[in-house]
Coordinates of C-alpha atoms in Angstrom, one line a residue:
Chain A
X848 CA 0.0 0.0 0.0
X849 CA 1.7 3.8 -0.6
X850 CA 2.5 5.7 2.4
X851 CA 1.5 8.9 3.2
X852 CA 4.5 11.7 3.3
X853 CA 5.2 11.8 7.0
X854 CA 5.8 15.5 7.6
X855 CA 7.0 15.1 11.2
X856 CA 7.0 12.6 13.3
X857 CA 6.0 12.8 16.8
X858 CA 5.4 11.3 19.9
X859 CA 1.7 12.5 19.6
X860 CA -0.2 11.6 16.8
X861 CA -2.3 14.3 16.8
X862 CA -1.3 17.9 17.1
X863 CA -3.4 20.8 17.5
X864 CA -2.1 24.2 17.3
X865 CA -3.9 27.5 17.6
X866 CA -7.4 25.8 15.5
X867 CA -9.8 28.6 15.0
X868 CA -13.0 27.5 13.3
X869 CA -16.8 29.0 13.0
X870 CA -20.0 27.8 12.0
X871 CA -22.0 30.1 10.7
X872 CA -20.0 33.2 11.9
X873 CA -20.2 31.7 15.0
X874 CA -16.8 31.0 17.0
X875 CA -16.6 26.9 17.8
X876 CA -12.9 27.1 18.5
X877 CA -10.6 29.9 19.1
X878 CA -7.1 29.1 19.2
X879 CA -7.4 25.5 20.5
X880 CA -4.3 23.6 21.2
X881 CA -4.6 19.9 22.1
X882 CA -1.9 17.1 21.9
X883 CA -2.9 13.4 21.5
X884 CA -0.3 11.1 22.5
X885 CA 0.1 7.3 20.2
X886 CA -1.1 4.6 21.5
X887 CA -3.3 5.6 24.3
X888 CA -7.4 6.2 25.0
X889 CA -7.9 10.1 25.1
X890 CA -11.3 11.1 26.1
X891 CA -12.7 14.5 24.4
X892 CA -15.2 15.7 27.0
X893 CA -17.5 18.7 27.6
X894 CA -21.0 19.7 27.7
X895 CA -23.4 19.7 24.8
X896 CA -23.0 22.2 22.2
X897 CA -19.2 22.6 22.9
X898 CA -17.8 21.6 19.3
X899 CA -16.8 18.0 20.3
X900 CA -17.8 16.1 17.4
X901 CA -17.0 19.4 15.3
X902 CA -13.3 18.7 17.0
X903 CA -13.8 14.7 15.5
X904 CA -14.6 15.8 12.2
X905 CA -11.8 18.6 11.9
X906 CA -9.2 15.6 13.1
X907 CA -11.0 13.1 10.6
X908 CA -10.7 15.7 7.6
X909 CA -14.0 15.8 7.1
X910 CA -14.2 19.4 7.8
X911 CA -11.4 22.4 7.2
X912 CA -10.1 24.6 10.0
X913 CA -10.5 28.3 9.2
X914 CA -7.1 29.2 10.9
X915 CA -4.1 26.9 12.8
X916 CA -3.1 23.9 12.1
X917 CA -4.0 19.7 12.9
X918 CA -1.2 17.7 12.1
X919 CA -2.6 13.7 12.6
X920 CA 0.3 11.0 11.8
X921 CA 2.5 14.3 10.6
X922 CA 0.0 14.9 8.0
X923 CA -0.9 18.1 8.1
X924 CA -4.7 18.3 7.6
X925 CA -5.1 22.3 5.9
X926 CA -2.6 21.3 3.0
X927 CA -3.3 17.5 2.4
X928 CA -4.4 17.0 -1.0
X929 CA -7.7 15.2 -1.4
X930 CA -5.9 11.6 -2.6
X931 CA -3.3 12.2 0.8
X932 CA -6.1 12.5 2.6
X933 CA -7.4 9.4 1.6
X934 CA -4.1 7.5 2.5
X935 CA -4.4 9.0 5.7
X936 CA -7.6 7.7 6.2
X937 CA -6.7 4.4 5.5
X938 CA -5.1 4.3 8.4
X939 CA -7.8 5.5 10.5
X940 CA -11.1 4.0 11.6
X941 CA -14.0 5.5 12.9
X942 CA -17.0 4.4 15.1
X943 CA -20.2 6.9 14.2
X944 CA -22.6 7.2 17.0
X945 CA -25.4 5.4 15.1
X946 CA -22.9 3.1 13.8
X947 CA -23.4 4.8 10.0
X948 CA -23.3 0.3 8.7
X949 CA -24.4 0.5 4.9
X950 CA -27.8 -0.7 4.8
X951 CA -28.3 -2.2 1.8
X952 CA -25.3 -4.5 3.1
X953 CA -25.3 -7.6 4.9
X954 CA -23.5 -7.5 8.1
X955 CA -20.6 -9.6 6.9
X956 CA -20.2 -7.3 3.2
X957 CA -20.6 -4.3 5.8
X958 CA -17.2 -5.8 8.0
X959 CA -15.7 -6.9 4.2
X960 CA -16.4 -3.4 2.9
X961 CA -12.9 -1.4 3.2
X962 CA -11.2 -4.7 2.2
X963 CA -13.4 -5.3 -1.0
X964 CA -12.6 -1.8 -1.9
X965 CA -9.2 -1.3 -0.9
X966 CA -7.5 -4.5 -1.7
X967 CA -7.3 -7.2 -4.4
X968 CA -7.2 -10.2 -1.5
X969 CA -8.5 -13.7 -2.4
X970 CA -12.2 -14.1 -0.8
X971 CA -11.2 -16.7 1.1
X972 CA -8.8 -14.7 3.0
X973 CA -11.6 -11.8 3.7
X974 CA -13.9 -14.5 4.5
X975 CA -11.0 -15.2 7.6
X976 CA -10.0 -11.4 8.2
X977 CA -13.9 -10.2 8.1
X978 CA -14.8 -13.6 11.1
X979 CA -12.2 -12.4 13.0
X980 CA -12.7 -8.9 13.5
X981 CA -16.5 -10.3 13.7
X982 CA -15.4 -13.1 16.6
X983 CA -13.6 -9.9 18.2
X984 CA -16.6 -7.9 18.9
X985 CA -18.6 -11.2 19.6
X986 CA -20.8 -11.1 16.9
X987 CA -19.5 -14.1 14.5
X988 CA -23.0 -15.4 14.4
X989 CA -24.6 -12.3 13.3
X990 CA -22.5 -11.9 10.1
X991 CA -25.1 -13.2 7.6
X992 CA -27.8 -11.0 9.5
X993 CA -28.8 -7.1 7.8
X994 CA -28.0 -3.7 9.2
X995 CA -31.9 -3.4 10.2
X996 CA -31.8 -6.5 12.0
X997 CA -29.6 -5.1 14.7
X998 CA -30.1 -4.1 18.2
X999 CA -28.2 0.1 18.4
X1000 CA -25.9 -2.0 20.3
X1001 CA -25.3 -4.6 17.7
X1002 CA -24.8 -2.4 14.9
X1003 CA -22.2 -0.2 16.7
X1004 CA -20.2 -3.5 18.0
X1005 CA -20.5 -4.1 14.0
X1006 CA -19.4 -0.7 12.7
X1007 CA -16.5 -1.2 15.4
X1008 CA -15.8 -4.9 13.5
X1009 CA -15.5 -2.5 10.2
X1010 CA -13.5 0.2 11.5
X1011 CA -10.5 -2.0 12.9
X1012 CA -11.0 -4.4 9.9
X1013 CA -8.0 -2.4 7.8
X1014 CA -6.1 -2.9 10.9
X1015 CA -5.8 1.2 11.7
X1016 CA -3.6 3.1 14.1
X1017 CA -6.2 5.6 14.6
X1018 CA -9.2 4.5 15.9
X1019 CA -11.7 7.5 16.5
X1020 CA -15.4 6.8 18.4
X1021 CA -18.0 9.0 18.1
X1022 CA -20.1 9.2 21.5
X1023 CA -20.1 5.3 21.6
X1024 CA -22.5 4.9 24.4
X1025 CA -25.3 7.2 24.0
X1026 CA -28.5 5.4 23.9
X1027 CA -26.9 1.8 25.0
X1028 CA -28.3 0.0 27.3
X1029 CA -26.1 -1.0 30.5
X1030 CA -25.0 -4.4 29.5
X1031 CA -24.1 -3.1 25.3
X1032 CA -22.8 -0.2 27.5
X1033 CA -20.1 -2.9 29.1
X1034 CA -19.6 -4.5 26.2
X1035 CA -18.4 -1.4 24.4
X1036 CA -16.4 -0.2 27.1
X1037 CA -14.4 -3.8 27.1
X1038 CA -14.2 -3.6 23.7
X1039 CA -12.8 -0.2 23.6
X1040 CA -9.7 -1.3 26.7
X1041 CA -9.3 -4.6 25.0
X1042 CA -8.7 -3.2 21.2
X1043 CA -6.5 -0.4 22.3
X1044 CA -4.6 -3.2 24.3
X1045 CA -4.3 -5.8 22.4
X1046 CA -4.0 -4.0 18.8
X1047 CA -2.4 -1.0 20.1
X1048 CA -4.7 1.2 18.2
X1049 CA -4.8 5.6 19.5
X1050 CA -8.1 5.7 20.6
X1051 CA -9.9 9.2 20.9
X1052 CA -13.4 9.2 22.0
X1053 CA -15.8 11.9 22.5
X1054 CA -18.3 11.4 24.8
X1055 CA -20.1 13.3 27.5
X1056 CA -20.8 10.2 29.5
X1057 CA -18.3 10.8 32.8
X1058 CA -18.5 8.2 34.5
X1059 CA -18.4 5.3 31.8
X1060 CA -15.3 6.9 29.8
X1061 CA -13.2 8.1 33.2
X1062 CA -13.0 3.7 33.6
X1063 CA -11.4 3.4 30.2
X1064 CA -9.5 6.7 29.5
X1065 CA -5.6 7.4 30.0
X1066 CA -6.1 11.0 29.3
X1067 CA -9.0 13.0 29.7
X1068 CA -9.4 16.4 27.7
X1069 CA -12.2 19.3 29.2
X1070 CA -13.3 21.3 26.1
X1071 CA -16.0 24.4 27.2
X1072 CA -16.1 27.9 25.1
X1073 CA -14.0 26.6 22.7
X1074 CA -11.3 25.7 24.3
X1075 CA -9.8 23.3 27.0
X1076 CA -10.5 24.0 30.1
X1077 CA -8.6 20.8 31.6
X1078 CA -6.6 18.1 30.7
X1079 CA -5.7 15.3 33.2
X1080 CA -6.0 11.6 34.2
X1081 CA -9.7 11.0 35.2
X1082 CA -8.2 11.2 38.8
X1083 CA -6.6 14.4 38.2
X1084 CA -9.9 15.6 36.9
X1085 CA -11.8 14.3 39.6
X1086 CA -9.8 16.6 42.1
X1087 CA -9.4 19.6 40.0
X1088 CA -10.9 22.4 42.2
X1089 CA -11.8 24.6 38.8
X1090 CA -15.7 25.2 38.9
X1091 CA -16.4 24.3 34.6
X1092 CA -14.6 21.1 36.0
X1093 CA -16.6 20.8 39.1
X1094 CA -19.8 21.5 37.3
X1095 CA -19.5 18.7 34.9
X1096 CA -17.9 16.2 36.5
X1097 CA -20.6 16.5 39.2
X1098 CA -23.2 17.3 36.7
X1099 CA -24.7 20.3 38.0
X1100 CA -27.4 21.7 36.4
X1101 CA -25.6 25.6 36.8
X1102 CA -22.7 26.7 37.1
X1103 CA -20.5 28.4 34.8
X1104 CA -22.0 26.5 31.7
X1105 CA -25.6 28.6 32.5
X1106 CA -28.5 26.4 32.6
X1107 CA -30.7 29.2 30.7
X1108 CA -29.9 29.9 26.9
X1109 CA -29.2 33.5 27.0
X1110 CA -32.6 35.0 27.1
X1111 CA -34.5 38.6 27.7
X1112 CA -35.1 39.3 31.4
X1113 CA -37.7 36.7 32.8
X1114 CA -40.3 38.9 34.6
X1115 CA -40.1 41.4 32.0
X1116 CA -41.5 39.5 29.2
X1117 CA -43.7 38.0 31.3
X1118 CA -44.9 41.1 32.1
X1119 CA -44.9 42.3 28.7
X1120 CA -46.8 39.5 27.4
X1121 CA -49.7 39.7 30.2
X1122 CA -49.9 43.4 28.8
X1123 CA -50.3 42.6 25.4
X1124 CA -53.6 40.8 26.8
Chain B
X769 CA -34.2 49.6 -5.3
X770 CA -34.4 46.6 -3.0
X771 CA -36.4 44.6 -5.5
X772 CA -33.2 45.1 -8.0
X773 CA -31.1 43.7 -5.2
X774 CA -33.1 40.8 -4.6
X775 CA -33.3 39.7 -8.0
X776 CA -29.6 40.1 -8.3
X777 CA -29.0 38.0 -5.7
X778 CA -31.8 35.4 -6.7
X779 CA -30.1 35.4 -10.5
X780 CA -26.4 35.1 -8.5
X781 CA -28.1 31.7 -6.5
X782 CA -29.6 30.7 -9.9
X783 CA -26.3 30.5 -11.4
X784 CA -24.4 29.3 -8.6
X785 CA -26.7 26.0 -8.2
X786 CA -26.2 25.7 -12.1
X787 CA -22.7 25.9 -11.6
X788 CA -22.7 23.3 -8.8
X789 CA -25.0 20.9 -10.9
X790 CA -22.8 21.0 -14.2
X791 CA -19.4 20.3 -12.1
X792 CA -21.4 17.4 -9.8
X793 CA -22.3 16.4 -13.6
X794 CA -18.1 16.5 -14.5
X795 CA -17.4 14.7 -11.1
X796 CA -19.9 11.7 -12.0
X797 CA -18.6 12.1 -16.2
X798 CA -14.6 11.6 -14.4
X799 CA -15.6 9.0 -12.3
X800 CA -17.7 6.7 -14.8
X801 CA -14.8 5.2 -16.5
X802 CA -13.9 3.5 -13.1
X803 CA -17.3 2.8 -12.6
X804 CA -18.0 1.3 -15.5
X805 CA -15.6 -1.6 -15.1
X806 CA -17.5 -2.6 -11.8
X807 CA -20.4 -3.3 -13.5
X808 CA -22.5 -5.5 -11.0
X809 CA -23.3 -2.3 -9.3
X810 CA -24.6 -0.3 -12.3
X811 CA -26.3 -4.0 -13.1
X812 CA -28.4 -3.6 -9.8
X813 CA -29.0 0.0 -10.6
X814 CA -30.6 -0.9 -13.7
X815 CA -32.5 -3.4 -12.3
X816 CA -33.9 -0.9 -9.0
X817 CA -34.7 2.0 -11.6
X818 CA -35.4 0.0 -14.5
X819 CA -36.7 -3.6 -13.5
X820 CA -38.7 -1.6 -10.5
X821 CA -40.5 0.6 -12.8
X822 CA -41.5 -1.8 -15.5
X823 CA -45.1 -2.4 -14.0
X824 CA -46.1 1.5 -14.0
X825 CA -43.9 2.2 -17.3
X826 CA -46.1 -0.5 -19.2
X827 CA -49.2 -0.3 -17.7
X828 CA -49.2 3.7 -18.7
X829 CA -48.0 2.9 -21.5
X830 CA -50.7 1.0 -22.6
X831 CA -53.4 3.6 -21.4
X832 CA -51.7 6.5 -23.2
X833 CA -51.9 4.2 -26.3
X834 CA -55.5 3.4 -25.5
X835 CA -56.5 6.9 -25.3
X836 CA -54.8 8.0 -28.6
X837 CA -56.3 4.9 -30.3
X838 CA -59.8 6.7 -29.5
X839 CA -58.8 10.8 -30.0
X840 CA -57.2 9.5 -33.0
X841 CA -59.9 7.6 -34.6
X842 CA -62.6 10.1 -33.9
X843 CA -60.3 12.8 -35.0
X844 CA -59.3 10.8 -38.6
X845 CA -62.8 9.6 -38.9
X846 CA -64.0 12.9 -39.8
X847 CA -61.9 13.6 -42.9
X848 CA -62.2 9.4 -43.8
X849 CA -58.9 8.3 -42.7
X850 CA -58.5 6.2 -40.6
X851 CA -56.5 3.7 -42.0
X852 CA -53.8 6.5 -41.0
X853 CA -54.4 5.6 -37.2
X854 CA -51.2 3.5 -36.9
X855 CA -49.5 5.7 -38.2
X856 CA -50.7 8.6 -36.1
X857 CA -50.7 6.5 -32.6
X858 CA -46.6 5.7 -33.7
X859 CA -45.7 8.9 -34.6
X860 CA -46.7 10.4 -31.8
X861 CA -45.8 7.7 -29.1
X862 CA -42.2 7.7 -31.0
X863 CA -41.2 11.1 -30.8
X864 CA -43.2 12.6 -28.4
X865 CA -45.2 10.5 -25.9
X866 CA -43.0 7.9 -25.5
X867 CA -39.9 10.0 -23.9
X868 CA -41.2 12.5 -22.3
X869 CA -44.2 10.4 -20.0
X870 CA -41.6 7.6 -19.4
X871 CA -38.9 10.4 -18.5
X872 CA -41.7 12.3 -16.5
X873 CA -42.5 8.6 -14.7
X874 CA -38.8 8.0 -14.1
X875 CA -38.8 11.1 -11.9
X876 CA -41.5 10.2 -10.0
X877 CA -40.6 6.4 -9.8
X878 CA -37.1 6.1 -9.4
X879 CA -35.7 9.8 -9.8
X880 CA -37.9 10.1 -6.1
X881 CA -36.1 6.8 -4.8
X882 CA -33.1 7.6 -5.7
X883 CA -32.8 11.0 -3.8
X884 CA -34.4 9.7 -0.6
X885 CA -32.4 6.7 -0.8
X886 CA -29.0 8.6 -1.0
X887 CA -30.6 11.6 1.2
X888 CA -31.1 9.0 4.1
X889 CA -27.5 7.9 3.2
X890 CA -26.7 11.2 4.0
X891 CA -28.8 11.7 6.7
X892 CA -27.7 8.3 8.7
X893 CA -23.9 8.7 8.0
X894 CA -23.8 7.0 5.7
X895 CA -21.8 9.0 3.3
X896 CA -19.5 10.6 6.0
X897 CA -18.3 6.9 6.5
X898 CA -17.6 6.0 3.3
X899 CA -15.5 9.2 3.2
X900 CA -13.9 8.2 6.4
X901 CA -13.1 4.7 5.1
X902 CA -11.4 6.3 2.0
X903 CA -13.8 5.7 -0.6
X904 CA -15.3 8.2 -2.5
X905 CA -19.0 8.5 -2.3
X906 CA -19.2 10.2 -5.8
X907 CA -17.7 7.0 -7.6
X908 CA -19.0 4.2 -5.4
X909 CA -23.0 6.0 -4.9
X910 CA -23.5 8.5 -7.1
X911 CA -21.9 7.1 -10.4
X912 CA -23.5 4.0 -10.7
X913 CA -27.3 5.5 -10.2
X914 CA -26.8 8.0 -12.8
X915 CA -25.7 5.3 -15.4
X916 CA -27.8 3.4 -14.2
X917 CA -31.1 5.5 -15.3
X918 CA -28.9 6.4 -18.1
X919 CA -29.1 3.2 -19.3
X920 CA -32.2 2.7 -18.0
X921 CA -34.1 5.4 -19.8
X922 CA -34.4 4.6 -23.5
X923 CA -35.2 1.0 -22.5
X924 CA -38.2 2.0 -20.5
X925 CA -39.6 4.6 -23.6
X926 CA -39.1 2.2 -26.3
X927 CA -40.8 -0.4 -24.0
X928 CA -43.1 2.2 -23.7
X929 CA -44.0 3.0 -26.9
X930 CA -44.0 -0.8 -28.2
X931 CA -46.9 -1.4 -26.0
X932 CA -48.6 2.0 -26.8
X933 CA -48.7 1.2 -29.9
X934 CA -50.2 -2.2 -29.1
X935 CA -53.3 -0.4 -27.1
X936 CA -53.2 2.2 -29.8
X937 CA -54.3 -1.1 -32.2
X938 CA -56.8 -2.7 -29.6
X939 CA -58.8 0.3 -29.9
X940 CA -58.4 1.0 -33.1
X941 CA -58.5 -2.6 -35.0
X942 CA -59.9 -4.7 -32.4
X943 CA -63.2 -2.1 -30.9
X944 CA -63.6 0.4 -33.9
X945 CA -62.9 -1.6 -36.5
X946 CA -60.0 -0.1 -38.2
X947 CA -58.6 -2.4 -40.9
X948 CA -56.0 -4.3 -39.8
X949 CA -53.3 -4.6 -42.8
X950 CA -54.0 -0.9 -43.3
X951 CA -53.2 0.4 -39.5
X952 CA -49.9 -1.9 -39.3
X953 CA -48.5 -1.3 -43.4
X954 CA -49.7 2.9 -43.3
X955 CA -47.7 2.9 -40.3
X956 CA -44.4 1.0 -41.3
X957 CA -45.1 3.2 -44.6
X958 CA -45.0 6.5 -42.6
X959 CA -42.9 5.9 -39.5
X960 CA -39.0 6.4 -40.8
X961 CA -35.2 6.1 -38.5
X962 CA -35.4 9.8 -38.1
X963 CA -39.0 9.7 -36.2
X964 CA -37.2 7.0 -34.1
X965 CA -33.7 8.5 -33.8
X966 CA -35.5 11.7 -32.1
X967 CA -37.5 9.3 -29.5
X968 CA -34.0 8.0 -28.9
X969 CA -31.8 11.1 -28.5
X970 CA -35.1 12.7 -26.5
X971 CA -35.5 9.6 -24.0
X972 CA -31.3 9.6 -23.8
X973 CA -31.1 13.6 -23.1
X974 CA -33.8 13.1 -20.7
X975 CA -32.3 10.0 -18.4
X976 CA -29.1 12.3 -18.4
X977 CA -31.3 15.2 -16.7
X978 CA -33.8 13.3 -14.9
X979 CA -30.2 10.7 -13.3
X980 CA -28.3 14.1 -12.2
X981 CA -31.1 16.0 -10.7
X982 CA -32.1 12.8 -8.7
X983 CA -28.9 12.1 -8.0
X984 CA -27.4 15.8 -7.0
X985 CA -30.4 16.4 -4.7
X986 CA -30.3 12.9 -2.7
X987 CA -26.9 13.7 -2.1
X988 CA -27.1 17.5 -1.2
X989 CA -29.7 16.6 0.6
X990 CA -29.7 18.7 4.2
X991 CA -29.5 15.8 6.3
X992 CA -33.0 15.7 8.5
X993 CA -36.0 14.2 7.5
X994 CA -37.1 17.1 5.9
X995 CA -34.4 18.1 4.1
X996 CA -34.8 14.8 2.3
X997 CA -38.4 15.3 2.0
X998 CA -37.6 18.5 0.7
X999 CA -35.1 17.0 -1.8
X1000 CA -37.3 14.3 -3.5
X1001 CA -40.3 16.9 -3.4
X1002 CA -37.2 19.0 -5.4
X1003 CA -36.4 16.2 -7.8
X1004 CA -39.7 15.6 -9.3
X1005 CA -40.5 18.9 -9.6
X1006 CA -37.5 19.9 -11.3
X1007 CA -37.5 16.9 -13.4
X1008 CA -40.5 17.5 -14.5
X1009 CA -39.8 20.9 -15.8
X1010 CA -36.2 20.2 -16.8
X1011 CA -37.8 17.5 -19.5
X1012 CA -40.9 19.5 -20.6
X1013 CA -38.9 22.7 -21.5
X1014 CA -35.9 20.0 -22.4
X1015 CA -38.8 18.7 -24.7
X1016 CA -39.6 21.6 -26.6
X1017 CA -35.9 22.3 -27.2
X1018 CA -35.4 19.4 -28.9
X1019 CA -38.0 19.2 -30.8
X1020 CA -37.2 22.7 -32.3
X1021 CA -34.0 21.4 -32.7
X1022 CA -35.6 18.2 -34.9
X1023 CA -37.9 20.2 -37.6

């Protein structure tokens, strides 16, 4: 397989410098710098709204940052040309949050996908890759099954099956337990410790669920306002005295991330509107 | 003043979605050569947009024939010719009927399936993953439905007109009477390759359209569940225009 130009080659694996980026006019990140180190499970946390699978998508490519650089594998992700960025991605897998399996795709051609399209192997040898990666997430049995089969569960333990099926050393998870029940919830969770362990894969995962991810993460990063507020081990968050941190980590309902969406004063347009009548 | 400015900037977004359509067009025209040697894909897109539509493509067919079998023999019964029946009924299945009611089928049969197919694509990740898995959604999606309807297209009208012209005769010879060896001899007399070659280029002109609007607005589709209702809404509407000013175009372009 070509390699991708290595630009410079680090001890992190992704490295963000100064990102600015806007939706709309509207700042999402404003000179955010972030280091992920190889090998390990980073956690991308922070309340809702706060840009975090925005952040996934600018590390992923799928988005360009307006100002700054990303720099994932020593690629750098503002001047990649589109066929670079493709090599890169090769070498990157990625767990959507609904799973994203093709649907007019068994689950077995779903897992064989990637291969099918990005290698000329025999089928008897994706037969054996596309079982294994299958037998990994404990779903061998389902393989002949189709995408609308599948428990949420199911299909994410799937999409993980297709994303680690080119072998990756990027694997990126898009809030993996939202709307899992708590034994899928396990299951994922195991899944995420055993791959990183026994594949050595970088893991990044955003997720805003604190408990669940602070059992699996070496490195936790707190993104509010567009930038990170704290950075840590999920001890080191747990006893950081900083009231963003306290506030989600404790999840209170206000602190300094407001409960209200800014709004006109409260009595006043009551007031107003019992005028009006 | 302000009415200037807004049809400025209507006739600017006018040409900017032209612009995006004809280089979406050159995308799917770069990518088709790659396409085209994995053709078990564009195989199954013939047979969802072609096989699919069979049913409605001939049963309208044979009603539209039906119906000129009738207009036509009371219009040619006045001035004593109806012998010329066939020949009307093929003539006007041929060139006109025949592409542009298939083509305006199409876009409500598949053209519609298409776009909320690929729209949900969208809308369920479906596309983003592909992207993320390094393939590119424009050669592995998008290509093989347009050729697909294509391809499709002038099989469906000349079906369509074959069995037109069959309920075109069932009124004609069978319930009024018409003379047999008359409606079928006037009408291989009268019907020549250039009556057919316009059918052709019309129905081929018209899968090209009705393919890349389908195919442009699945995939542009905003990803919600009414953005893609918004976008097949879009692509039979369009379609439908696109082929009836298309129509005249061509036709001009034939005398």
């Amino acid at each position: 397989m070509p390699t991708v130009k290595l630009v410079n080659q680090t001890a992190a694996i992704v490295e963000i410098r100064n990102l600015n980026y806007a939706i709309g006019g509207r700042p999402v990140f404003a000179g955010l710098d972030m280091s992920i180190p190889r090998g390990r499970i980073t956690a991308i946390m922070g309340p809702s709204g706060t840009g975090k699978t925005t952040l996934l998508r600018l590390i992923t490519g799928q988005l360009i940052a307006d100002s700054g650089s990303i720099e994932v594998a020593g690629v750098d992700l503002r001047t990649v040309r589109r066929t670079d960025l493709y090599l890169l991605r090769r070498r990157m897998g990625m767990l959507f949050q609904n799973g994203a399996l093709l649907t007019d795709l068994s689950v077995f051609e779903n897992v064989a996908f990637p291969l099918r399209e990005h290698t000329d192997l025999p089928e008897s040898l994706i037969r054996l890759l596309v079982l294994m990666k299958l037998q990994a997430v404990g779903l061998r049995g389902a393989a002949e099954l189709m995408p609308s089969e599948l428990s949420g569960g199911m299909s994410r333990r799937v999409a993980l099956a297709r994303a680690i099926v080119m072998d990756p050393e990027i694997l990126v998870y898009d809030e993996p337990f939202v709307g899992l029940d708590p034994i899928s919830l396990g299951v994922i969770l195991r899944l995420i410790r055993h791959l990183n362990d026994a594949l050595g894969f970088t893991s990044i995962v955003v997720s805003h669920d604190v408990q669940e991810i602070s059992t699996v993460a070496d490195q936790i990063f707190l993104l509010s306002g567009g930038k990170v507020v704290a950075r840590g081990t999920p001890g080191e968050l747990k006893a950081n005295p900083s009231d963003v941190v306290r506030q989600f980590i404790g999840g209170l309902a206000d602190g300094p991330v407001p409960f209200h969406y800014p709004a006109p004063d409260y009595f006043g347009e009551l007031l107003a509107a019992g005028e009006d009548h | 003043m302000k009415a200037f400015e807004e049809l400025r900037s209507s006739l600017i977004e006018s040409l900017t979605g032209l612009g995006s359509v004809v280089r979406f067009l050159l995308r799917l025209i770069v990518n088709s050569p790659g396409a085209l040697r994995r053709y078990d894909l564009i195989l199954q897109q013939i047979y969802n947009s072609g096989a699919l539509s069979l049913v409605i493509i001939m049963l309208s067919g044979l009603f539209v024939g039906m119906v000129l079998g009738l207009q036509g023999f009371q219009l040619l019964q006045r001035f004593g010719s109806e012998e010329a029946l066939g020949t009307a009924a093929a003539i006007g299945l041929v060139k006109e009927l025949g592409p542009v009611v298939t083509a305006l089928l199409f876009a409500g049969r598949a053209g519609s399936a298409l776009a909320s197919e690929l729209g949900l694509m969208r809308a369920t990740d479906q596309i983003s993953a592909m992207e993320m898995m390094a393939v590119d959604p424009i050669g592995r999606v998008c290509v093989p439905r347009f050729l697909g309807g294509v391809i499709t297209m002038p099989l469906l009208s000349a079906i369509f007109c074959v069995i037109g012209i069959y309920g075109a005769q069932l009124v004609g010879v069978q319930m009024m009477g018409v003379d047999s060896g008359s409606f079928w001899s006037q009408m291989r007399a009268s019907v020549g390759m250039s009556d057919i070659n316009e059918g052709i280029v019309k129905s081929c002109i018209f899968g090209v359209a009705c393919s890349l609007i389908a195919v442009y607005e699945g995939y542009y589709a905003t990803p919600t569940a009414e953005g893609v209702g918004q976008a097949t809404t879009r692509t039979v509407v369009t379609s439908a225009v696109v082929i009836l000013f298309l129509d005249y175009l061509l036709t001009a372009a034939f005398l």
